[in-house]
GROMACS .gro file of C-alpha atoms in nm:
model
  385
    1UNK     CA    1   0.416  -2.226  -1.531
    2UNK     CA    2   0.504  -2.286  -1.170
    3UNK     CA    3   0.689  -2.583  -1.076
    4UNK     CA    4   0.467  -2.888  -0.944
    5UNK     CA    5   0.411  -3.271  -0.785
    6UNK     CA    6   0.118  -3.446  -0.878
    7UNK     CA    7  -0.022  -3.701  -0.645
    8UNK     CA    8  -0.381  -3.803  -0.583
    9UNK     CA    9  -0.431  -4.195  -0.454
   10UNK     CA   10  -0.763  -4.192  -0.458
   11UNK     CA   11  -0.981  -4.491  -0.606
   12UNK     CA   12  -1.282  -4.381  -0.762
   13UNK     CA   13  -1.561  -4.580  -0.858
   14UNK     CA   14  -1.775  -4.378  -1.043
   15UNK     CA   15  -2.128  -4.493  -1.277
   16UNK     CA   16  -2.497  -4.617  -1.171
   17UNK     CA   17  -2.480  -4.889  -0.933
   18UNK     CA   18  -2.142  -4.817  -0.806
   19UNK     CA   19  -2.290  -4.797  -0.446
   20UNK     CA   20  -2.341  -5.164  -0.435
   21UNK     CA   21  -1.965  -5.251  -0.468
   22UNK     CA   22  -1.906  -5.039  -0.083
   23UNK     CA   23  -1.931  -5.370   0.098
   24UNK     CA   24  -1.637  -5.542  -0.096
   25UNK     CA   25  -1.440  -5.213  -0.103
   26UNK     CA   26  -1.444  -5.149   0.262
   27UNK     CA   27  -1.343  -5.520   0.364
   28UNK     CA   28  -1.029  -5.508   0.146
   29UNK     CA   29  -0.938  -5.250   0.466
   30UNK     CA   30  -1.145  -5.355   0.763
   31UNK     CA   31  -1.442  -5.574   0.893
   32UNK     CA   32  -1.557  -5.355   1.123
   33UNK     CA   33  -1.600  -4.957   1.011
   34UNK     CA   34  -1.679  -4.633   1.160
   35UNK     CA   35  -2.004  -4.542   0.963
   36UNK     CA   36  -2.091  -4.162   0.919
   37UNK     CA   37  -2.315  -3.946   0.804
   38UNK     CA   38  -2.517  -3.649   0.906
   39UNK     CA   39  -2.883  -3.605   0.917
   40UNK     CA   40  -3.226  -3.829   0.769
   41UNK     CA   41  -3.173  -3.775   0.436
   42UNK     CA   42  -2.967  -4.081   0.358
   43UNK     CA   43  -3.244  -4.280   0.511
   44UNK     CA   44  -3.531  -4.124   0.310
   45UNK     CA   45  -3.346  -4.170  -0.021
   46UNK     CA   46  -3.275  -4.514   0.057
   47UNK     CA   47  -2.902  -4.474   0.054
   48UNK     CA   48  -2.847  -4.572   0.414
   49UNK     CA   49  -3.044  -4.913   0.322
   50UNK     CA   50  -2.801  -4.971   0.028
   51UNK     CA   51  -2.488  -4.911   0.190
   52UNK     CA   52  -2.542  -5.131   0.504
   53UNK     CA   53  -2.670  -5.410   0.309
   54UNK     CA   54  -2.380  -5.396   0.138
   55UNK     CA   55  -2.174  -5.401   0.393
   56UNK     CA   56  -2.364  -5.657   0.561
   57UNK     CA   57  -2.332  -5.890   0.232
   58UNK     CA   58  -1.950  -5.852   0.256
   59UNK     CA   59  -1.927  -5.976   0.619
   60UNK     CA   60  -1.873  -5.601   0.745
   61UNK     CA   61  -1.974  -5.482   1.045
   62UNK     CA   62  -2.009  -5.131   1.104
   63UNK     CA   63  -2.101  -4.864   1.440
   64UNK     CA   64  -2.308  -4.583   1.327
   65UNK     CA   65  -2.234  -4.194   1.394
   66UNK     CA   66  -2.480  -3.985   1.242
   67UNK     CA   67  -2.537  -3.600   1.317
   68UNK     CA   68  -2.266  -3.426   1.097
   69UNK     CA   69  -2.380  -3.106   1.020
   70UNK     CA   70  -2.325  -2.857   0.706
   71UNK     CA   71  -1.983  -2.647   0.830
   72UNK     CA   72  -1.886  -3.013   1.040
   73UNK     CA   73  -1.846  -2.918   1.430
   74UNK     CA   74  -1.523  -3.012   1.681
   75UNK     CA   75  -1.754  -3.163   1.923
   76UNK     CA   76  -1.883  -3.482   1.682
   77UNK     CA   77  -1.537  -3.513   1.571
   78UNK     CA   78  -1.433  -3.516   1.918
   79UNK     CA   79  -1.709  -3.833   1.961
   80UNK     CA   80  -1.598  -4.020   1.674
   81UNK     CA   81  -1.237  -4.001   1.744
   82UNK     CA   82  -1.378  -4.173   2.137
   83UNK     CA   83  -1.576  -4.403   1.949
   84UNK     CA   84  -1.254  -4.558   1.738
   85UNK     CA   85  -1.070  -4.551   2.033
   86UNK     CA   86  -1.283  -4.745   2.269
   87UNK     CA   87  -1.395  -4.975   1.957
   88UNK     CA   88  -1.030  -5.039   1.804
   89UNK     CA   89  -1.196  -4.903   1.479
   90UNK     CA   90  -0.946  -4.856   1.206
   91UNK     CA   91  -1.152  -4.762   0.891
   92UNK     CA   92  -1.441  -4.466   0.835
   93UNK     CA   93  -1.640  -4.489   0.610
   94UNK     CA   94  -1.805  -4.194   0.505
   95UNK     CA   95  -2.147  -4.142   0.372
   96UNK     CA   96  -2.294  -3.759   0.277
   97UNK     CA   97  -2.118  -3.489   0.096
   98UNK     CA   98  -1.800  -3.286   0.172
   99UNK     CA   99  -1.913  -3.184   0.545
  100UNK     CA  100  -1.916  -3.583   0.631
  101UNK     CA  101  -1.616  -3.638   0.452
  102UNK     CA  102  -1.438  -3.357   0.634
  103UNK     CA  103  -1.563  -3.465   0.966
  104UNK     CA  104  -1.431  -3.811   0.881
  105UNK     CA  105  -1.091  -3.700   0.825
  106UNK     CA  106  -1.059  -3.494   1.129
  107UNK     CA  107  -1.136  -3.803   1.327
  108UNK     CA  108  -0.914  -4.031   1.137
  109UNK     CA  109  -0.632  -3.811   1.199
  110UNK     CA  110  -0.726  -3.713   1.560
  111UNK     CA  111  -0.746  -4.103   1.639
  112UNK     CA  112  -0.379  -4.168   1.559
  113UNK     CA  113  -0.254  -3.848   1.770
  114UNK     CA  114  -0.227  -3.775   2.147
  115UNK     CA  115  -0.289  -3.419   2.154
  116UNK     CA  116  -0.622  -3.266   2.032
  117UNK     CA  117  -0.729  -3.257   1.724
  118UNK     CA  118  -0.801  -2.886   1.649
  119UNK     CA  119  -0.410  -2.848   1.707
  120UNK     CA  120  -0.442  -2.956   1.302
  121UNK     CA  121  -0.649  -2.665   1.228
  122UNK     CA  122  -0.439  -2.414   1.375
  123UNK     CA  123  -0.103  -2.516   1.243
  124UNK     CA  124   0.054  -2.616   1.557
  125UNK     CA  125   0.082  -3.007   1.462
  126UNK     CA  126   0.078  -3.238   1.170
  127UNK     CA  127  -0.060  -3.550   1.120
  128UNK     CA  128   0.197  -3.834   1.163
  129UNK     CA  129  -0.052  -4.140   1.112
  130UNK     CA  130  -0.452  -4.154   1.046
  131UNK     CA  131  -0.701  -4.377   1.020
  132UNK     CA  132  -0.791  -4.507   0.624
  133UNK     CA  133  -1.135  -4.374   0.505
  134UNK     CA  134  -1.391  -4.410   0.217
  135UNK     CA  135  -1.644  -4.254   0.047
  136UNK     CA  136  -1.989  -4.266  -0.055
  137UNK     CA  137  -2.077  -3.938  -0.223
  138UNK     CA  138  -2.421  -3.792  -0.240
  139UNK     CA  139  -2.365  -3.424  -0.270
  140UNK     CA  140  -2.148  -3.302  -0.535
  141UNK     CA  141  -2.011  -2.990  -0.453
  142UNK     CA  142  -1.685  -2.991  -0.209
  143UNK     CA  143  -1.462  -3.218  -0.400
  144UNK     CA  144  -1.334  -3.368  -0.050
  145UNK     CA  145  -1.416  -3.730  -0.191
  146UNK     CA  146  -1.069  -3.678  -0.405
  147UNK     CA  147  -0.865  -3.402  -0.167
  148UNK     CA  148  -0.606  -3.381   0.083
  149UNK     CA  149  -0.810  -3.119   0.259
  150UNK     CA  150  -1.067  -3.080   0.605
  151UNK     CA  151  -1.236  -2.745   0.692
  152UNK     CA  152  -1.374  -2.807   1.027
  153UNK     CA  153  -1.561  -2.495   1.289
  154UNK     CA  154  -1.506  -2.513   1.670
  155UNK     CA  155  -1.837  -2.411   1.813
  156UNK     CA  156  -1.621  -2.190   2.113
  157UNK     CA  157  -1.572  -1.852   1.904
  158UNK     CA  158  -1.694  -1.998   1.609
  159UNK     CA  159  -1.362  -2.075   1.402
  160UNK     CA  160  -1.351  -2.217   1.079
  161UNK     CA  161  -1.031  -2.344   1.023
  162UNK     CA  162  -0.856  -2.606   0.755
  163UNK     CA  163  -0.587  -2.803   0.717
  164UNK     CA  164  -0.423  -3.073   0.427
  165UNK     CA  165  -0.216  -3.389   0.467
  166UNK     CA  166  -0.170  -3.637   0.232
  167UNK     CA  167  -0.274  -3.830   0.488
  168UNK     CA  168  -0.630  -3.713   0.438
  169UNK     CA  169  -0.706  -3.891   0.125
  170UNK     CA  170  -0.958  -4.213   0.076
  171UNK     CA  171  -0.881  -4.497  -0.029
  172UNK     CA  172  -1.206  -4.480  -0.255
  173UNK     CA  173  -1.517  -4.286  -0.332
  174UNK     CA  174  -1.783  -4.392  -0.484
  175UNK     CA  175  -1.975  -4.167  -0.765
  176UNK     CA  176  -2.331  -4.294  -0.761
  177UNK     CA  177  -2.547  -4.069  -0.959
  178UNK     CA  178  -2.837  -4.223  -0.858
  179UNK     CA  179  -2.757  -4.108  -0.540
  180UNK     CA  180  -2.839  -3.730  -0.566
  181UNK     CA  181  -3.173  -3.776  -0.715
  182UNK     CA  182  -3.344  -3.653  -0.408
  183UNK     CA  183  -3.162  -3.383  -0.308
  184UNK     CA  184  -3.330  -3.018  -0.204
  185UNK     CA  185  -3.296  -2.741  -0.459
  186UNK     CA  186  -3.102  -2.509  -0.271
  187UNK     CA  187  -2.850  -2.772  -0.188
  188UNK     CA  188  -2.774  -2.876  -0.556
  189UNK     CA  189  -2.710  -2.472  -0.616
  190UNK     CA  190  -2.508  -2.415  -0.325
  191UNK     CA  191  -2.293  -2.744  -0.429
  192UNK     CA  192  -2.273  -2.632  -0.758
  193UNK     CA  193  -2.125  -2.314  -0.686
  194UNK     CA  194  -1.888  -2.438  -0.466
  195UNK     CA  195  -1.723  -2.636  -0.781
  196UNK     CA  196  -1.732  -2.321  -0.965
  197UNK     CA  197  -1.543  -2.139  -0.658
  198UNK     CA  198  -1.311  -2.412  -0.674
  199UNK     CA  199  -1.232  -2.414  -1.061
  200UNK     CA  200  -1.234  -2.054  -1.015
  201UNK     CA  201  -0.945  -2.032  -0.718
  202UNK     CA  202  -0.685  -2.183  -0.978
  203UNK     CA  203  -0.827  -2.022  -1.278
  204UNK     CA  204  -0.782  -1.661  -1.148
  205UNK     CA  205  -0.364  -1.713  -1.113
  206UNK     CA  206  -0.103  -1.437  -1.155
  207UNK     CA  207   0.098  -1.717  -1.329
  208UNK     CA  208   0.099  -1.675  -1.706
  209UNK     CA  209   0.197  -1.914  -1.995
  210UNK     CA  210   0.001  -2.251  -1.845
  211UNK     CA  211  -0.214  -2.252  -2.153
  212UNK     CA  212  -0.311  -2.630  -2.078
  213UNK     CA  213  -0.440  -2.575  -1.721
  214UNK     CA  214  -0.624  -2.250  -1.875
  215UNK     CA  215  -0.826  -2.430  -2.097
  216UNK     CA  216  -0.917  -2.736  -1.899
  217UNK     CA  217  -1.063  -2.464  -1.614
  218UNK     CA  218  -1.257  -2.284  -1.863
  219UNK     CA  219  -1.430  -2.629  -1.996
  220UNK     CA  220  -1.480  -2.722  -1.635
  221UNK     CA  221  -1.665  -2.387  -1.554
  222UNK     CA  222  -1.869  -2.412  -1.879
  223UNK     CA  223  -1.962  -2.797  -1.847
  224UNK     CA  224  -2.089  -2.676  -1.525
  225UNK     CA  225  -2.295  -2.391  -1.596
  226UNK     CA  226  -2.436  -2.606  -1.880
  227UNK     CA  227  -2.523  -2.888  -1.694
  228UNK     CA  228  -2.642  -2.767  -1.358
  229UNK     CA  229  -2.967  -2.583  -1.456
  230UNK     CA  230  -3.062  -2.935  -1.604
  231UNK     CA  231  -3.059  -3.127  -1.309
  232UNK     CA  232  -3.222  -2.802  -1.130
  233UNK     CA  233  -3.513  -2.885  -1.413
  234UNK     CA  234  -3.532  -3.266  -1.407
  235UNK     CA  235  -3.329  -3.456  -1.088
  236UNK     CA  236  -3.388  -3.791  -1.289
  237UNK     CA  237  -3.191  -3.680  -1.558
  238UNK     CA  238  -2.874  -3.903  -1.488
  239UNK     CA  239  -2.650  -3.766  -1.784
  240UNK     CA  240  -2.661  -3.460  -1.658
  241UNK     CA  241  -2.583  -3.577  -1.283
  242UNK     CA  242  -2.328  -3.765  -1.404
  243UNK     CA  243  -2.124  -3.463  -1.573
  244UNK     CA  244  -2.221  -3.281  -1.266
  245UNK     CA  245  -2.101  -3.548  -1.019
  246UNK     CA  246  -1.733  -3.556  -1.238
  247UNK     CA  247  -1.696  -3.212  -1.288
  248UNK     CA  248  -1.734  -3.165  -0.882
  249UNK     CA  249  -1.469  -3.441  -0.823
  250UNK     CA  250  -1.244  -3.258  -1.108
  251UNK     CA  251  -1.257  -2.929  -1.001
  252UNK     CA  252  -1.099  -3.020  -0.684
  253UNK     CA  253  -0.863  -3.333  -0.719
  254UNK     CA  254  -0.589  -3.070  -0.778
  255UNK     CA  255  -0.587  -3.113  -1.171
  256UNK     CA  256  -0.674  -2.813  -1.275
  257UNK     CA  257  -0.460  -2.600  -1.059
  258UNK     CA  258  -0.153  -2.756  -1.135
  259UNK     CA  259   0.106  -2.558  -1.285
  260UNK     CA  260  -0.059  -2.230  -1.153
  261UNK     CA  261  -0.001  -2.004  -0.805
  262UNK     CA  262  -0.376  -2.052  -0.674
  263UNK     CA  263  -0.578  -1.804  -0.522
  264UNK     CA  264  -0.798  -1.918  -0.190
  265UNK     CA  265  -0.880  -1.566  -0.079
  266UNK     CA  266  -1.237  -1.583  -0.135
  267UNK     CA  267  -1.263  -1.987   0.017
  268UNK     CA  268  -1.085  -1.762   0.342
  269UNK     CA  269  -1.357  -1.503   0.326
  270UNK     CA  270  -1.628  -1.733   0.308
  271UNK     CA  271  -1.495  -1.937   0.617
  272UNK     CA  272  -1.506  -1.667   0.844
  273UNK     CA  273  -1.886  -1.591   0.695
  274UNK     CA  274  -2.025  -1.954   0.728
  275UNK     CA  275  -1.865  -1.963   1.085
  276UNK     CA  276  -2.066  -1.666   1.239
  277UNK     CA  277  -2.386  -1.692   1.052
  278UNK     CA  278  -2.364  -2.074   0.977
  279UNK     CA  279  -2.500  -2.038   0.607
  280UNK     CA  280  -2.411  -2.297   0.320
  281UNK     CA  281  -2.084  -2.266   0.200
  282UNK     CA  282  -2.187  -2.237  -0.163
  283UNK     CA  283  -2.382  -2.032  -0.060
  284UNK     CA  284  -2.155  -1.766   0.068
  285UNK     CA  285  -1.905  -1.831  -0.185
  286UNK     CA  286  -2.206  -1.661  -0.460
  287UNK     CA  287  -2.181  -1.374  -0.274
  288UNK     CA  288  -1.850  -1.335  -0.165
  289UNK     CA  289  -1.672  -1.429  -0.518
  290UNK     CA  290  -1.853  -1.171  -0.746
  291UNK     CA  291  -1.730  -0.913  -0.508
  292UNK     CA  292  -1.360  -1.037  -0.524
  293UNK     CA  293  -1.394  -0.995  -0.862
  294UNK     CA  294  -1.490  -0.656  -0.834
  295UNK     CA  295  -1.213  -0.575  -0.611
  296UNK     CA  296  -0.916  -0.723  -0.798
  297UNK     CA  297  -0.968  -0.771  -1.162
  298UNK     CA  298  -0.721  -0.472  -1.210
  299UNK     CA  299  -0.424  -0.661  -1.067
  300UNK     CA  300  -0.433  -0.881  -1.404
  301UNK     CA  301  -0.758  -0.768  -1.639
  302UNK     CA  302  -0.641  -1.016  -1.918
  303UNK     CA  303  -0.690  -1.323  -1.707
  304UNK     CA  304  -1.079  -1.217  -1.657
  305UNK     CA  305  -1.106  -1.061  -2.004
  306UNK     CA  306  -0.986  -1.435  -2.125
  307UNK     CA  307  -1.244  -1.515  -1.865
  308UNK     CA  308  -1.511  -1.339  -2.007
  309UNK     CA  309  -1.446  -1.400  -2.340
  310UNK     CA  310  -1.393  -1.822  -2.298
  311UNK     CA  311  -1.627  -1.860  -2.051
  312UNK     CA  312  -1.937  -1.651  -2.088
  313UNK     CA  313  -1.908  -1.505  -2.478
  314UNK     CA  314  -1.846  -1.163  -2.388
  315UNK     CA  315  -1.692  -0.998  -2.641
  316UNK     CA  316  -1.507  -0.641  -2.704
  317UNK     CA  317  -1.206  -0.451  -2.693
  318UNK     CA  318  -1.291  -0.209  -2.364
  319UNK     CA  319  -1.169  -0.438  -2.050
  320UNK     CA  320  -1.339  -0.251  -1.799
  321UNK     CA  321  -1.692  -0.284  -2.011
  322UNK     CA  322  -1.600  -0.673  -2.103
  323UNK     CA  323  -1.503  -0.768  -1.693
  324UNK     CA  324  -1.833  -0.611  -1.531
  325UNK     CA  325  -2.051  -0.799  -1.799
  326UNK     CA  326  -1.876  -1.096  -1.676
  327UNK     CA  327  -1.929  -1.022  -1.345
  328UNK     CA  328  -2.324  -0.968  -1.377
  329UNK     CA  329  -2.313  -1.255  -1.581
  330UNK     CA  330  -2.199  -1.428  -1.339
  331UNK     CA  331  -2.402  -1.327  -1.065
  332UNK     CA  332  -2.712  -1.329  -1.308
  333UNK     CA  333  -2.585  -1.770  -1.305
  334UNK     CA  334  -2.605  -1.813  -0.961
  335UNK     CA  335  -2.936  -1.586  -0.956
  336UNK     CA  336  -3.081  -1.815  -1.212
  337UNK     CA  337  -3.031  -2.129  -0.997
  338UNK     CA  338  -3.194  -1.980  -0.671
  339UNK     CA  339  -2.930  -1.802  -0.485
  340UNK     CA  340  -2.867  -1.493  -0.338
  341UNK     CA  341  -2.564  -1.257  -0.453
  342UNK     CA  342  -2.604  -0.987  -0.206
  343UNK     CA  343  -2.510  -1.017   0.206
  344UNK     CA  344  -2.865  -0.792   0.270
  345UNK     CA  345  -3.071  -1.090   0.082
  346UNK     CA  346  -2.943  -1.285   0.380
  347UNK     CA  347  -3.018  -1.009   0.636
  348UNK     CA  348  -2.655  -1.010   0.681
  349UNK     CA  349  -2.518  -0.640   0.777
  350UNK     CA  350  -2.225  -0.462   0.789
  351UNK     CA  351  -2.198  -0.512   1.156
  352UNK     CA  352  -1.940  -0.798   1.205
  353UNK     CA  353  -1.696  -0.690   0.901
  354UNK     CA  354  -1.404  -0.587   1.097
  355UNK     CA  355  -1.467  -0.895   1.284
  356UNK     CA  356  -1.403  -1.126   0.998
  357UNK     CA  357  -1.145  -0.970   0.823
  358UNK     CA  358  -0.930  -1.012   1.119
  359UNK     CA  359  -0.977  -1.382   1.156
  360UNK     CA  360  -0.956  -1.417   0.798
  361UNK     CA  361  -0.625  -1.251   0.783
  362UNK     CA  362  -0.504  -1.404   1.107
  363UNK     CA  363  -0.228  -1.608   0.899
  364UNK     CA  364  -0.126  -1.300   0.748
  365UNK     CA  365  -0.239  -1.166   0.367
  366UNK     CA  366  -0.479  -1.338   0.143
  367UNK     CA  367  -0.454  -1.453  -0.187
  368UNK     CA  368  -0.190  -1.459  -0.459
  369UNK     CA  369  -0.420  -1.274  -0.757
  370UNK     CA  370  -0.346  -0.979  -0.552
  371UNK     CA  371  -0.249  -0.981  -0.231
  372UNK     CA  372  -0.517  -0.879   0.079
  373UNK     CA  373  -0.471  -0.739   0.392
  374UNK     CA  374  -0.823  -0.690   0.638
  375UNK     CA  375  -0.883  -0.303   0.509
  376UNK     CA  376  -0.903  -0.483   0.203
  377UNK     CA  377  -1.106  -0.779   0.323
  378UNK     CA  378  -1.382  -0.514   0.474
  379UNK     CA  379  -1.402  -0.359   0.098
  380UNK     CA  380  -1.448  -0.678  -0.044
  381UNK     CA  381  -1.752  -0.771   0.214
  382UNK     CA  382  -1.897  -0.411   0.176
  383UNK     CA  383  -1.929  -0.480  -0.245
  384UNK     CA  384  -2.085  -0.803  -0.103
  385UNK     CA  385  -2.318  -0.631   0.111
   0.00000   0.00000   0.00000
């Protein structure tokens, strides 16, 4: 095992009927709030109604920014971060699913700081001070309700860029699963493969002998695959929502990684393919993580034989026959819930490869399961293609 802190602060309030306890959460911090949130769906699911009367009943007041979209953009950041500034606004509260959440971090850090705020996302600052946030989570999928992290795209060149402060983390979130009842299909797949993605970026380690960590990532990953087709069936069934809704928040509250050198290759990959073609994150991560497999399951074949073995049931002695069952297994999950595992099924050529691998190396190699340079970044993309 690798060496380790553990910290997460974060508050959560999880069960049915959580929602209603937002209005006496956010006044313990504020009685006036920055209220976010992207598009209509929170009003046609009745969520917006909830939360404001709740804040209303707790003597909150609260200015409204709405229009975050999926892979959050600089320029609404940019508004919100005017917005607390000419308002004296020291809370956020954030309503939607990881791309809100994200875009309400970036603005509670960029309030507190003089320069711009995309100095975060390239490394050239820290945060010193931020705003305090919360949470109201209606998408399970990027764990940023319980993270440290932002991923934020800057609409000139189209970089997707991230960055983590402890700084970052709310004071609360609340897990309503009555909250995600009327979300779209493809959004409930893409979510849930972005908790696999994340389970599997600390599962698939080079670090050996963290036998604890192993097995709580391979219960994750199974609870998940279990459990996801089942709300994909029947969105009112709330026991399955609920162990959807925790295992999202598990897979990335930094749990399951500790202990373990993590991965984050194929999270880097991804970013550079959401950026130029603006597609779900989950959704790219389907695509892009089979082929990762593909390309490095060599470096360490026990760790995906272990894989295949404690996660999907494949048995034998041949690694090289066990790992590629996985691997279609795997693809033949996220096939199974509606999305694509090819970059053709998108229309998505070969065309910008070079591109990508050069902005996704731009920090310098990739990974720690083996480590990637861009030639190796284009191979990975063309087993996606």
């Amino acid at each position: 095992m690798e060496k380790f802190v553990s910290y997460n602060p974060v508050r959560i309030e999880f069960g049915r009927g959580a929602c209603e306890r937002v209005g006496e959460l956010a006044r313990q911090y504020a009685d006036h709030v920055l209220l976010h949130y992207g598009g209509g769906s929170i009003h046609a699911s009745g969520t917006y109604a909830r939360v404001t009367k709740a804040l209303r009943a707790a003597g909150v007041d609260y200015t409204e920014l709405g229009g975050v979209r999926p892979n959050p953009r600089l320029s609404l950041v940019r508004e919100g971060i005017d917005i607390c500034r000419r308002k004296r606004i020291d809370f956020i509260l954030a309503v939607g699913g990881g791309s809100v959440i994200d875009s309400a971090k970036a603005i509670a850090a960029g309030t507190c700081y003089e320069g711009d705020v995309w100095d975060f996302y390239e490394g050239r600052a820290l945060p010193e001070k931020a705003l305090k946030l919360g949470v109201v989570l209606t998408i399970p999928a990027a764990g940023s309700e319980s993270s440290d992290g932002t991923v934020l795209t800057k609409e000139e060149g189209m970089l997707k860029r991230s960055f983590c402060s402890p700084l970052c983390y709310p004071q609360f979130s609340i897990l309503d699963p009555d909250l995600c009842r009327s979300l779209p299909a493809h959004q409930i797949a893409a979510g849930g493969a972005d908790i696999l993605a994340h389970v599997m970026e600390r599962y698939f380690s080079p670090t050996t002998g963290n036998e604890l960590s192993d097995q709580l990532c391979e219960g994750t990953m199974r609870t998940l695959m279990k459990e996801l087709p089942k709300v994909l069936a029947d969105q009112d069934d709330t026991a399955a929502w609920e162990q959807v809704m925790w295992t999202g928040n598990v897979a990335h509250n930094g749990l399951l990684g500790r202990g373990n050198e993590e991965d984050w290759a194929s999270h880097e990959i991804e970013h550079e393919l959401s950026a130029l073609y603006d597609i779900a994150h989950g959704a790219g991560l389907a695509i892009v993580f089979p082929a990762w497999m593909k390309y490095v399951w060599r470096e360490h074949p026990g760790k995906f034989m272990r894989y295949a073995e404690n996660v999907l049931g494949v048995t034998g002695d041949d690694a090289e026959t066990m790992v590629m069952q996985a691997i279609a297994k795997t693809e033949d999950f996220f096939r199974s819930i509606g999305l694509a595992v090819r970059l053709s099924e998108l229309k998505i050529d070969d065309g910008r490869f070079s591109e990508m691998a050069e902005k996704a190396c731009k920090g310098g190699e990739l990974g720690a399961f083996r480590k990637l340079v861009p030639g190796d970044v284009e191979e990975i993309l063309r087993l996606a293609l």
